[in-house]
CSV table of C-alpha atoms and ligand atoms in Angstrom, one decimal:
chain,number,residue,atom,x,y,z
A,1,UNK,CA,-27.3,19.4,10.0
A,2,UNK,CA,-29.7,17.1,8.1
A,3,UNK,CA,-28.5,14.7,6.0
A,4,UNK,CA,-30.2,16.2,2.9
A,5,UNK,CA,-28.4,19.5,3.8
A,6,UNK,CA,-26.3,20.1,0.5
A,7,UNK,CA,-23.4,20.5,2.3
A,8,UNK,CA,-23.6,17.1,4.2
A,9,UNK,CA,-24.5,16.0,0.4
A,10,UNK,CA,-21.9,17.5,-0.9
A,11,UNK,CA,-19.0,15.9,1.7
A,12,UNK,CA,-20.8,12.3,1.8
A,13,UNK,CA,-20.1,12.7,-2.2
A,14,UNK,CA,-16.8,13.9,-1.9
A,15,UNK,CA,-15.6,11.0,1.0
A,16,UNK,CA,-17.3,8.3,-0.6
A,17,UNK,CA,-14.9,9.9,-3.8
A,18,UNK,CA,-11.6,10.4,-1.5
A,19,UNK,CA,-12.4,6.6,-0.3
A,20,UNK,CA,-13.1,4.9,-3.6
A,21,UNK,CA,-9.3,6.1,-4.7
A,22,UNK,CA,-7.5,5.7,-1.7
A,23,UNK,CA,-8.7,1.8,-1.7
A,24,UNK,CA,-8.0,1.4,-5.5
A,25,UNK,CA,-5.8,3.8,-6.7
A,26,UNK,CA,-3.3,4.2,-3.6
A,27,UNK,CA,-3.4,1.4,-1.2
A,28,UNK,CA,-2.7,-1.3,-3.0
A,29,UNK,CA,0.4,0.4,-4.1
A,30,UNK,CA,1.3,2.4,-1.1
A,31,UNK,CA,3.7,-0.1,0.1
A,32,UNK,CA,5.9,-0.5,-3.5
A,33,UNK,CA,6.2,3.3,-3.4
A,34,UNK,CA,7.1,3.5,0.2
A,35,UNK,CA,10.3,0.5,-1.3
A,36,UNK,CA,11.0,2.7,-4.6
A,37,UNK,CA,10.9,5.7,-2.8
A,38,UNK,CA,8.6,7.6,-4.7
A,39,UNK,CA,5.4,8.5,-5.9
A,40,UNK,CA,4.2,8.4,-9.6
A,41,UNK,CA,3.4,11.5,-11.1
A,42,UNK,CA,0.4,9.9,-13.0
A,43,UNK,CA,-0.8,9.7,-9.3
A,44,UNK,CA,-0.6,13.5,-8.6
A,45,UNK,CA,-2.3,14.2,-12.5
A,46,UNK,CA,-5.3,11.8,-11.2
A,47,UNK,CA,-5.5,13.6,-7.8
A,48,UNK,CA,-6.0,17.1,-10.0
A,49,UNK,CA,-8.5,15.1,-12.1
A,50,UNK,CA,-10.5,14.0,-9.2
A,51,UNK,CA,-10.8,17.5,-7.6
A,52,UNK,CA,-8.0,16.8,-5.0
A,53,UNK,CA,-6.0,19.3,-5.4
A,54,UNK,CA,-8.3,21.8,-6.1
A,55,UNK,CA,-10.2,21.2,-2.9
A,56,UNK,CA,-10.5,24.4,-0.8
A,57,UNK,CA,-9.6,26.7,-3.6
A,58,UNK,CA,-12.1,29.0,-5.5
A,59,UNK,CA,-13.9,27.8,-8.3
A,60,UNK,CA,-13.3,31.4,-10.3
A,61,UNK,CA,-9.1,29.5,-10.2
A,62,UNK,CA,-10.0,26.6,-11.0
A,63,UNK,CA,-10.5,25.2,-7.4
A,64,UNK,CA,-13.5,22.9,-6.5
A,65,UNK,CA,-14.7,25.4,-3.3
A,66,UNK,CA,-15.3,22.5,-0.8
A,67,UNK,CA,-15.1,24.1,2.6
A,68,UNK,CA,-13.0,22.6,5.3
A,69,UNK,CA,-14.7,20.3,6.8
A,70,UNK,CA,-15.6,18.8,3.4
A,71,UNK,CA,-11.4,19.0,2.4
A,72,UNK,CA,-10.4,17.1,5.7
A,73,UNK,CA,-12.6,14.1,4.2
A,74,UNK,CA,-10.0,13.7,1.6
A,75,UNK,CA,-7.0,13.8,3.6
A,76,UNK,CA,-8.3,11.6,6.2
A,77,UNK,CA,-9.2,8.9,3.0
A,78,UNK,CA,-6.1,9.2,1.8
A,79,UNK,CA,-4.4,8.8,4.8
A,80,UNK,CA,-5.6,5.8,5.4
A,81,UNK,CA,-4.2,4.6,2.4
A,82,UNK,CA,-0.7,6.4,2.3
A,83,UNK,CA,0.9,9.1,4.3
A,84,UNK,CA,3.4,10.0,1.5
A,85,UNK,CA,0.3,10.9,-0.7
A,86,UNK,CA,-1.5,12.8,1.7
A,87,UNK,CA,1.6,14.4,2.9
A,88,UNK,CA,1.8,15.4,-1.4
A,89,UNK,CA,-1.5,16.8,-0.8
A,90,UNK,CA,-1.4,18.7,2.8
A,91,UNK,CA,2.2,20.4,1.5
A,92,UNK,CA,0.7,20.9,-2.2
A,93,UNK,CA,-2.7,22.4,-1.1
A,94,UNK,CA,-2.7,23.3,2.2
A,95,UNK,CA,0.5,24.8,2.5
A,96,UNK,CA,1.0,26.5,-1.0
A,97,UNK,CA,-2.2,27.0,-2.9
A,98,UNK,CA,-4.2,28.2,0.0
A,99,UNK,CA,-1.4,30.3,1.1
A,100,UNK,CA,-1.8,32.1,-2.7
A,101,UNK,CA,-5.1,32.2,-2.2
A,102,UNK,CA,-5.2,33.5,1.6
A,103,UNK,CA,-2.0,35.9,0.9
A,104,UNK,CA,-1.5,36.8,-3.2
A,105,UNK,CA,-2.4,39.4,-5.1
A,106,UNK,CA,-5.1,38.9,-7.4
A,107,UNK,CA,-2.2,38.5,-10.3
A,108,UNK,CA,-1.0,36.3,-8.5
A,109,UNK,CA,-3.9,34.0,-8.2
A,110,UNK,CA,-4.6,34.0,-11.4
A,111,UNK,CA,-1.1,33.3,-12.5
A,112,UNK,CA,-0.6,30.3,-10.4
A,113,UNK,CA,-3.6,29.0,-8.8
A,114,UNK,CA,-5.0,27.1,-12.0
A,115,UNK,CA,-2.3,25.8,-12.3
A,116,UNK,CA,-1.7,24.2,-9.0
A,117,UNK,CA,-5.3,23.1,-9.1
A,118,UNK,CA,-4.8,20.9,-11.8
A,119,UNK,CA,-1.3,19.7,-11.1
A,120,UNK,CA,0.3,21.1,-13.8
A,121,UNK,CA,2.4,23.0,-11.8
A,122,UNK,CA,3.8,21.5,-8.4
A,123,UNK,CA,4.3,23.6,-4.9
A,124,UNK,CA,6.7,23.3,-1.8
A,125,UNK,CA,6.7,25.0,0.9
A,126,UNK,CA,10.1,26.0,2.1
A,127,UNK,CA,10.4,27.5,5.9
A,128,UNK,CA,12.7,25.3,7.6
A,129,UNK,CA,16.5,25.3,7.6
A,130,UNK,CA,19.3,23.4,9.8
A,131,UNK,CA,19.4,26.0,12.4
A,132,UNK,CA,15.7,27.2,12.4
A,133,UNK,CA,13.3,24.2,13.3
A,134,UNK,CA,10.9,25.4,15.5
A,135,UNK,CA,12.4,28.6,15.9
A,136,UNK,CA,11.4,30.0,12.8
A,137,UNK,CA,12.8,33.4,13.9
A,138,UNK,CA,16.3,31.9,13.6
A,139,UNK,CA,16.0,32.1,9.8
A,140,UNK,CA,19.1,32.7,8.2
A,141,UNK,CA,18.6,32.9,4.9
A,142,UNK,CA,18.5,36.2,3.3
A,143,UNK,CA,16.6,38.6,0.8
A,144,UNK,CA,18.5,41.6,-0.5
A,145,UNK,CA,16.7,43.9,-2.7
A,146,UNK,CA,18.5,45.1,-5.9
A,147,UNK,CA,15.6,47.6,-7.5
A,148,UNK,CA,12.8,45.9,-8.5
A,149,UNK,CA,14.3,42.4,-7.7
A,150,UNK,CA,14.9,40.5,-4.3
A,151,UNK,CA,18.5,38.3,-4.2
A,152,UNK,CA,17.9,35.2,-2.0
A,153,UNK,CA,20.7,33.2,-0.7
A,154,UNK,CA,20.8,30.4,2.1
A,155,UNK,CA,19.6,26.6,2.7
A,156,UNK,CA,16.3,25.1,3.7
A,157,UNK,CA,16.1,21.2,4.4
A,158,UNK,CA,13.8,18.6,4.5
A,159,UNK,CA,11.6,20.4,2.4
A,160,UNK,CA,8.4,18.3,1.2
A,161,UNK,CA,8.5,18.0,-2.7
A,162,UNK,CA,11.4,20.4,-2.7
A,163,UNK,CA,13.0,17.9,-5.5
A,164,UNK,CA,10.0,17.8,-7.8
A,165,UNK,CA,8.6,21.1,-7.0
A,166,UNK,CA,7.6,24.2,-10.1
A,167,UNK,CA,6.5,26.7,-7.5
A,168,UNK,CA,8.2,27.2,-4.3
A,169,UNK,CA,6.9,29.4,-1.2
A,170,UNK,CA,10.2,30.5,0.3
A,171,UNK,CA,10.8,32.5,3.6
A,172,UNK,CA,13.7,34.6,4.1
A,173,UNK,CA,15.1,37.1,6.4
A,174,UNK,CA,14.4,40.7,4.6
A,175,UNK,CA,16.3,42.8,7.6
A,176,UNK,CA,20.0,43.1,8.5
A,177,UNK,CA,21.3,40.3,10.7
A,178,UNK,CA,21.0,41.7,14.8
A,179,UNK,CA,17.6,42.0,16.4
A,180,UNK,CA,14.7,39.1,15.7
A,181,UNK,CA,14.0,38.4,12.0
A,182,UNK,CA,11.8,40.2,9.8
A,183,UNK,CA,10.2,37.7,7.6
A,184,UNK,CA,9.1,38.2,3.8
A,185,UNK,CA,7.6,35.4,1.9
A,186,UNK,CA,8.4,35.2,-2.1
A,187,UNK,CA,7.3,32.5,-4.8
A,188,UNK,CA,9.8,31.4,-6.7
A,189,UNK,CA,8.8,29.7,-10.1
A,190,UNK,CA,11.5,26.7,-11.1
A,191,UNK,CA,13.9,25.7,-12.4
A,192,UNK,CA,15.5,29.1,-12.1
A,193,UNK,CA,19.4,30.2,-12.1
A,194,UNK,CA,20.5,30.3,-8.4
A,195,UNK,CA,18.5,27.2,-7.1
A,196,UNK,CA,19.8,23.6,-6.4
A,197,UNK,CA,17.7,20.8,-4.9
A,198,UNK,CA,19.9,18.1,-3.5
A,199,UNK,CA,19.2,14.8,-1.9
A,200,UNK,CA,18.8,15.0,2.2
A,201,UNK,CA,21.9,12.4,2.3
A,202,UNK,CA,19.5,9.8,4.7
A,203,UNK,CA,16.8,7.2,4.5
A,204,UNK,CA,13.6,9.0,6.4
A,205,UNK,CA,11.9,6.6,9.1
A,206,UNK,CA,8.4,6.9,7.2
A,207,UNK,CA,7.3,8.8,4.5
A,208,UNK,CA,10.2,7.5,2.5
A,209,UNK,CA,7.8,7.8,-1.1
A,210,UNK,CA,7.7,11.8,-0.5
A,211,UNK,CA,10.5,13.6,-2.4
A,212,UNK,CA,11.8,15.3,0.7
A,213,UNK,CA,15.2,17.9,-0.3
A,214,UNK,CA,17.5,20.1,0.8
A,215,UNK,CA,18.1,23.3,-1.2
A,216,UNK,CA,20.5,25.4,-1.8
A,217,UNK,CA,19.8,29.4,-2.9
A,218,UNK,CA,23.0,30.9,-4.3
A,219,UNK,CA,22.1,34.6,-5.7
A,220,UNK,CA,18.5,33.7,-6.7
A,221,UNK,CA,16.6,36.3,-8.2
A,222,UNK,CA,13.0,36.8,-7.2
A,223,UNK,CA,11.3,40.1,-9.6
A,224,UNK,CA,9.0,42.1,-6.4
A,225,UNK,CA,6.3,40.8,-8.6
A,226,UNK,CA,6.9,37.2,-7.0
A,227,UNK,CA,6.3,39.0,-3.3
A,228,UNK,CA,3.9,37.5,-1.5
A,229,UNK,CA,2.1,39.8,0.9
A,230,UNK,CA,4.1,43.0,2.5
A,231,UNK,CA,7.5,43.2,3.4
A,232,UNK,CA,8.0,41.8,7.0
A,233,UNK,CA,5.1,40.2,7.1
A,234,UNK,CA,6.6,36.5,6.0
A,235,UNK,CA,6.0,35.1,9.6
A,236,UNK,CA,2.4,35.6,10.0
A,237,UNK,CA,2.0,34.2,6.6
A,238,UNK,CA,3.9,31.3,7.3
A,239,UNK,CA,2.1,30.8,10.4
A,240,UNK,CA,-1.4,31.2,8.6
A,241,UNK,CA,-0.7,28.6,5.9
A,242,UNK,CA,0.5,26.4,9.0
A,243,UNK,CA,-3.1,26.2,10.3
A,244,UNK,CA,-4.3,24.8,6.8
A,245,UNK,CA,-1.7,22.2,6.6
A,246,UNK,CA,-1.8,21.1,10.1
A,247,UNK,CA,-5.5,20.4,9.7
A,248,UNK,CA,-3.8,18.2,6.9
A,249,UNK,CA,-2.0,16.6,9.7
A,250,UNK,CA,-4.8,16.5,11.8
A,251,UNK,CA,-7.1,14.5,9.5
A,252,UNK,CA,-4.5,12.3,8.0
A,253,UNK,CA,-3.5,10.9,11.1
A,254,UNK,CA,-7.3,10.0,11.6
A,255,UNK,CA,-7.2,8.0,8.5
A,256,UNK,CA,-4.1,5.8,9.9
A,257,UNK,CA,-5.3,5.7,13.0
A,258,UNK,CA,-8.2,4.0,11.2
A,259,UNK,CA,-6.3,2.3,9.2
A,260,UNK,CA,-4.7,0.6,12.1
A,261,UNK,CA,-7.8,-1.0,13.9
A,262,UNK,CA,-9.1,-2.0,10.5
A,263,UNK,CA,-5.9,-4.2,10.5
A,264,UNK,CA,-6.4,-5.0,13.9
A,265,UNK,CA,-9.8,-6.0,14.1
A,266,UNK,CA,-9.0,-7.8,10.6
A,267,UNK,CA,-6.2,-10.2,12.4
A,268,UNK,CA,-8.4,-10.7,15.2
A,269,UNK,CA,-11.4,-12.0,13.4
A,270,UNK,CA,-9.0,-14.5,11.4
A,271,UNK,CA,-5.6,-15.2,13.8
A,272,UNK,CA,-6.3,-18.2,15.7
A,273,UNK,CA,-4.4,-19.2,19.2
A,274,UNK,CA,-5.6,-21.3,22.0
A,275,UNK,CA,-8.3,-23.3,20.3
A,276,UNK,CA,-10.1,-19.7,19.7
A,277,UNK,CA,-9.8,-16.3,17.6
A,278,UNK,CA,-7.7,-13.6,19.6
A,279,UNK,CA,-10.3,-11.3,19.1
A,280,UNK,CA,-12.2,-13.6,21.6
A,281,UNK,CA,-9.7,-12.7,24.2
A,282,UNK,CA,-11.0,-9.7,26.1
A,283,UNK,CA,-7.7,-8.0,26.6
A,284,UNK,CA,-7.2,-8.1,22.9
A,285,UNK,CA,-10.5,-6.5,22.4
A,286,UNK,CA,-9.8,-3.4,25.3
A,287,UNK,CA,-6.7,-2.7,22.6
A,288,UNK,CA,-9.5,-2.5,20.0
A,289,UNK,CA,-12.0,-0.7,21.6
A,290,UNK,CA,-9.7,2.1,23.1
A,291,UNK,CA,-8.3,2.0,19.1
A,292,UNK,CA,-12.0,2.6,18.2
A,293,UNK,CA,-12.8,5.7,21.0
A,294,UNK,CA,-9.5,7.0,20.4
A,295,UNK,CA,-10.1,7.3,16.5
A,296,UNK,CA,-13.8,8.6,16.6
A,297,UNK,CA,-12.8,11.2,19.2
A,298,UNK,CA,-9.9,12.3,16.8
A,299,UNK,CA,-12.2,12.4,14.0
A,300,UNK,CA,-14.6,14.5,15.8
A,301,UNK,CA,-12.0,17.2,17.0
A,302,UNK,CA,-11.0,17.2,14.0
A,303,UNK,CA,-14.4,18.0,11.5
A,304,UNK,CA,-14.8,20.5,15.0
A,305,UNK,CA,-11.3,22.1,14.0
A,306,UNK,CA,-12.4,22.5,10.3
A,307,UNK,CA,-16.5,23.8,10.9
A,308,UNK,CA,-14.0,26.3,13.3
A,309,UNK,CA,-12.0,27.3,10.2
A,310,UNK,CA,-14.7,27.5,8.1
A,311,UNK,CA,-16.5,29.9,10.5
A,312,UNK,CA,-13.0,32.2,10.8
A,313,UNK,CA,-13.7,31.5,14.5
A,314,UNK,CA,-11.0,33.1,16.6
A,315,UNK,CA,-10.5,29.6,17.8
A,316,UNK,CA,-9.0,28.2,14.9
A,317,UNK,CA,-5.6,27.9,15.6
A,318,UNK,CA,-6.0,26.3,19.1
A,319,UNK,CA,-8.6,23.8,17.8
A,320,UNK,CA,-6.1,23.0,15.3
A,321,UNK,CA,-3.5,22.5,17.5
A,322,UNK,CA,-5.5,20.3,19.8
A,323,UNK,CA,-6.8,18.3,16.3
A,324,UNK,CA,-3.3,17.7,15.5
A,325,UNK,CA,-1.9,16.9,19.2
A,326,UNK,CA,-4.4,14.4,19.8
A,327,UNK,CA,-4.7,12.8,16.3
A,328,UNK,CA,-1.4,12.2,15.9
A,329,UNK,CA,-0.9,11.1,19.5
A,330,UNK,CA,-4.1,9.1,19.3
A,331,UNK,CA,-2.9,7.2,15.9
A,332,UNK,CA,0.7,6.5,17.3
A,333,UNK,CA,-0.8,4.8,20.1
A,334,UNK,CA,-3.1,2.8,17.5
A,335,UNK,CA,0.3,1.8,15.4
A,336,UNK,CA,2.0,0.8,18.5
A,337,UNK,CA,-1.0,-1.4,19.6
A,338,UNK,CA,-1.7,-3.0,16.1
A,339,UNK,CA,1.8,-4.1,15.6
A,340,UNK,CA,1.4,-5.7,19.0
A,341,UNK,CA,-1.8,-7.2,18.0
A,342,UNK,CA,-0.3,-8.5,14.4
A,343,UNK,CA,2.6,-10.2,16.4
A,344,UNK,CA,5.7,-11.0,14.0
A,345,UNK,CA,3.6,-10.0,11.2
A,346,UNK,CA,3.0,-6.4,11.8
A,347,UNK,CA,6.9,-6.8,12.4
A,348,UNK,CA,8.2,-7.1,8.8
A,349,UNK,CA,8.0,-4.5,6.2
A,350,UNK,CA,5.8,-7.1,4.1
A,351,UNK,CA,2.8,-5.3,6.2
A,352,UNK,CA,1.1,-2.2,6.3
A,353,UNK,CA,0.9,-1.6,9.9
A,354,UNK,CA,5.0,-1.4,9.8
A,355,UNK,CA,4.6,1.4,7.3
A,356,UNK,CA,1.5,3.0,9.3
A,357,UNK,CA,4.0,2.8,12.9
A,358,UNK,CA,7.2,4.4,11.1
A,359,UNK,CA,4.7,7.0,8.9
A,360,UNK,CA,2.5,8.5,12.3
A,361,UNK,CA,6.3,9.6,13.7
A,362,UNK,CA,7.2,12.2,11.2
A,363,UNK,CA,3.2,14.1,11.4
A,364,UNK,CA,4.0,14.4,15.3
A,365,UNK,CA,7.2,16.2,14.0
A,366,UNK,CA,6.5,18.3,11.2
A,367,UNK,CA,3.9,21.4,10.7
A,368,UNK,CA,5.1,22.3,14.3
A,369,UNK,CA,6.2,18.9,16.6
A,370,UNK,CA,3.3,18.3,19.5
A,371,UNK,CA,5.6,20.2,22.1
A,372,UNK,CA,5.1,23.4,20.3
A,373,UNK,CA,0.9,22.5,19.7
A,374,UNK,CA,1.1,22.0,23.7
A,375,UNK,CA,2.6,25.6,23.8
A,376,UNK,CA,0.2,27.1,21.0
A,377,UNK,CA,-3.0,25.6,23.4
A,378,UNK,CA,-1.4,26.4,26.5
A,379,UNK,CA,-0.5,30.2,25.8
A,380,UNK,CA,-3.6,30.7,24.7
A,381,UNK,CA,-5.4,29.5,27.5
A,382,UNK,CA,-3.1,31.8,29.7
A,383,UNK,CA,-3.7,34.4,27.5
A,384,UNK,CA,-0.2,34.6,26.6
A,385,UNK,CA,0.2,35.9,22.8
A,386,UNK,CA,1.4,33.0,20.3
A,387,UNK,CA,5.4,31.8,20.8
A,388,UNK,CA,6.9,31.4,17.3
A,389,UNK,CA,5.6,28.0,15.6
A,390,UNK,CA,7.3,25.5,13.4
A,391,UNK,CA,6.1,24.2,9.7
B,401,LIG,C1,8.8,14.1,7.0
B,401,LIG,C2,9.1,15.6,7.2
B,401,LIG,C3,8.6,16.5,6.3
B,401,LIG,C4,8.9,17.9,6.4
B,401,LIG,N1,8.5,18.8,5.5
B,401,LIG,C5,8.8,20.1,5.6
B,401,LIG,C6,8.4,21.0,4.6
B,401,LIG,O1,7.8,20.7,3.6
B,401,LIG,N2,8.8,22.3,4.8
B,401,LIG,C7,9.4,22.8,5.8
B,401,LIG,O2,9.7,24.0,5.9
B,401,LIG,N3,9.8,21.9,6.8
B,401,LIG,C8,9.5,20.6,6.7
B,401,LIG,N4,9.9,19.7,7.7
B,401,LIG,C9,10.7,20.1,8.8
B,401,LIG,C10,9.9,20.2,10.1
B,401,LIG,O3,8.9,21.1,10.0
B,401,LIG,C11,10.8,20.4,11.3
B,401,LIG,O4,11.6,19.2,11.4
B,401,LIG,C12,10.1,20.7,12.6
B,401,LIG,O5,9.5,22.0,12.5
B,401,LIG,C13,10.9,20.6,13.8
B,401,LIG,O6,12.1,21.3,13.7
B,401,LIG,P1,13.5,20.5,14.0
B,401,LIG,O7,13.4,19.1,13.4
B,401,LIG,O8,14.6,21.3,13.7
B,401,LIG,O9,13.4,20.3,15.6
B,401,LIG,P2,13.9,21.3,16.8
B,401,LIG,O10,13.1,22.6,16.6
B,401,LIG,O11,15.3,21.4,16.8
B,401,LIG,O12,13.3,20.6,18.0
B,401,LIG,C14,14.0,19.5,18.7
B,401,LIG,C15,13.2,19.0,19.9
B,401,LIG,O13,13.1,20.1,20.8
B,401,LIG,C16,11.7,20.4,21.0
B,401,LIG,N5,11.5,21.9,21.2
B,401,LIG,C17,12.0,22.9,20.4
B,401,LIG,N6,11.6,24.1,20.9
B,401,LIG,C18,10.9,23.8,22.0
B,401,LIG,C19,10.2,24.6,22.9
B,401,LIG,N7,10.1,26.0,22.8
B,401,LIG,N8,9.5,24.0,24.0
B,401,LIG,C20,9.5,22.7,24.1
B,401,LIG,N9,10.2,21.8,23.2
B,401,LIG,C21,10.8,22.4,22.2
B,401,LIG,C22,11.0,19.9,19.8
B,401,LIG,O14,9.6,19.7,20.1
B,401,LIG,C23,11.7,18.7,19.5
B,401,LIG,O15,11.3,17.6,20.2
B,401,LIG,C24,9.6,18.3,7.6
B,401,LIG,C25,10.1,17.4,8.5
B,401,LIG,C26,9.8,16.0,8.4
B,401,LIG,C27,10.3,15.0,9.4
């Protein structure tokens, strides 16, 4: 594609955008928030300003209709700066409002999608619960329906803005107990009678400025209204939002991957041992330049992964499996080498790289851990059909 295509216009704009706030809106703060354990809001209302969280949805809700490859930009920019942001924005957008926009109703895109667009209203996604990690089929929380309403009861955990959250996607068992789970998704609009967000009880490893809950759903009422697709078809919903987030994943582990051999090659340049700068030492620079081949192969998989989405290519899934397998494997190898490279510095929570090493653990967990992407690509290559996935 030329470079005065629009849509190479369009997502030069749009990264050069992402970048500018990620270096002066988010870095420099990424570290306090990671201490307090928080993000601000105003930070979510400026992301909605800037088009953030608006990204892939249509412009006729409110959304800025930026194709994938143009949306992975952003999370890879932000990533760089903050994983608890970018995690905000994969769970947020990815996650919830393309799920609407995928799977609602046209009601129910108009009732929420503005919205969620702007900020004004804030989404979680709620799949997982004690005993169903990756084995989303061992749901155990239940739907009942009374007439025209559903009756939800059961516990989720480590739910991603589950805390802070106005609009929940939540995924419950609609069949008797016996026999594999039939899934049904509902949105739940909060607060509402019948739902408790409680703190998870423990510090998180990384990620410790995203509100992260577990909830509790004692008789909650959900009108049929608030269904979201048919009955018994929760699980391939779930699954469908999965490959938007996991692109999320995909990309913002680029961006700390990045992040990493900036710091590296920064400390290289300056730190000074031997008479001479480290970076002058040839071993030091084989860390670098397998950092730098590592992150530009990730990056490349991973715009592949999005043109694949944007194309509907029956691809997509695998591609995004691989994007996420090797980006986040790729960027934990670039944390573990630049705290090496920092020495005691990139050893004390005074330093970014700390944050980045601790961070790049939970995106090889979460939206499906990297055992289950090895069994998404594998299966398909044997032409096995799909295993159950994890958020
Ligand atoms: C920071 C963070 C944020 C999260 N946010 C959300 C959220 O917003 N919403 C949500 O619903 N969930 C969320 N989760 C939960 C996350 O999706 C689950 O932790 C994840 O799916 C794995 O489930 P589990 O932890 O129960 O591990 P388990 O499924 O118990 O797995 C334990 C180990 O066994 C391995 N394993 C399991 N099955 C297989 C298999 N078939 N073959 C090979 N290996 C296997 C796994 O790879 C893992 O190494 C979040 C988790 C974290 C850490």
């Amino acid at each position: 594609m030329a470079d005065d295509d629009p849509r190479r216009k369009l997502l030069a704009a749009v990264r050069a955008r992402a970048r500018d706030f990620a270096r002066a809106e988010v870095a420099p703060h990424a570290g306090a928030w990671d201490r307090a354990g928080a993000l601000p809001r105003a930070l979510i209302d400026c992301m909605g300003a800037l088009g953030f969280l608006a990204g892939p949805l249509p412009t006729r809700h409110g959304g800025s209709g930026w194709d994938n490859e143009t949306f992975v930009a952003v999370y890879e920019e932000i990533g760089w700066a903050c994983s608890s942001t970018r995690g905000f924005l994969a769970v947020h957008t990815g996650l919830v409002s393309q799920c609407l926009a995928d799977h609602g109703s046209a009601e129910q895109q108009r009732r929420w999608l503005p919205d969620l667009a702007s900020g004004a209203r804030i989404g979680c996604y709620a799949l997982t619960e004690e005993g169903a990690g990756s084995d989303v089929g061992a749901i155990a929380t239940r739907a009942r329906r009374r007439g025209d309403t559903w009756v939800l009861d059961g516990r989720k955990t480590w739910i991603t803005n589950g805390g802070i959250a106005d609009l929940a996607l939540v995924f419950a068992r609609s069949n008797e107990p016996g026999g594999r789970a039939e899934l049904t998704a509902f949105v739940v609009e909060l607060p509402s009678p019948g739902w408790r967000a409680e703190p998870l009880g423990v510090q998180p490893l990384g990620h410790r400025a995203s509100d992260h809950a577990r909830l509790v759903l004692e008789g909650l009422e959900v009108p049929d209204s608030q269904r979201l697709g048919e009955v018994g078809r929760g699980f391939a919903i779930a699954l469908s939002a999965l490959d938007h987030g996991r692109l999320g994943v995909a990309a913002g582990a680029v961006g700390i991957g990045r992040a990493c051999l900036d710091e590296a090659v920064a400390h290289a340049q300056s730190r000074r041992q031997f008479g001479q700068r480290i970076g002058d030492f040839q071993m030091v620079q084989a860390d670098l330049a397998e950092m730098y081949a590592e992150n530009e192969a990730a990056g490349a998989l991973v715009a592949r992964a999005a043109r694949a989405a944007d194309q509907a290519s029956s691809e997509v899934t695998r591609l995004t499996s691989a994007a996420k397998l090797f980006a986040t494997e790729a960027a934990q190898r670039a944390a573990d080498k630049a705290v090496l490279l920092l020495g005691n510095r990139g050893y004390g929570d005074g330093h970014p790289v700390e944050r980045y090493y601790r961070d790049i653990q939970g995106l090889r967990i979460y939206e499906g851990t990297n055992h289950i992407h090895r069994l998404i690509i594998g299966r398909a290559l044997v032409g096995r059909p799909p295993a159950a996935a994890a958020p």
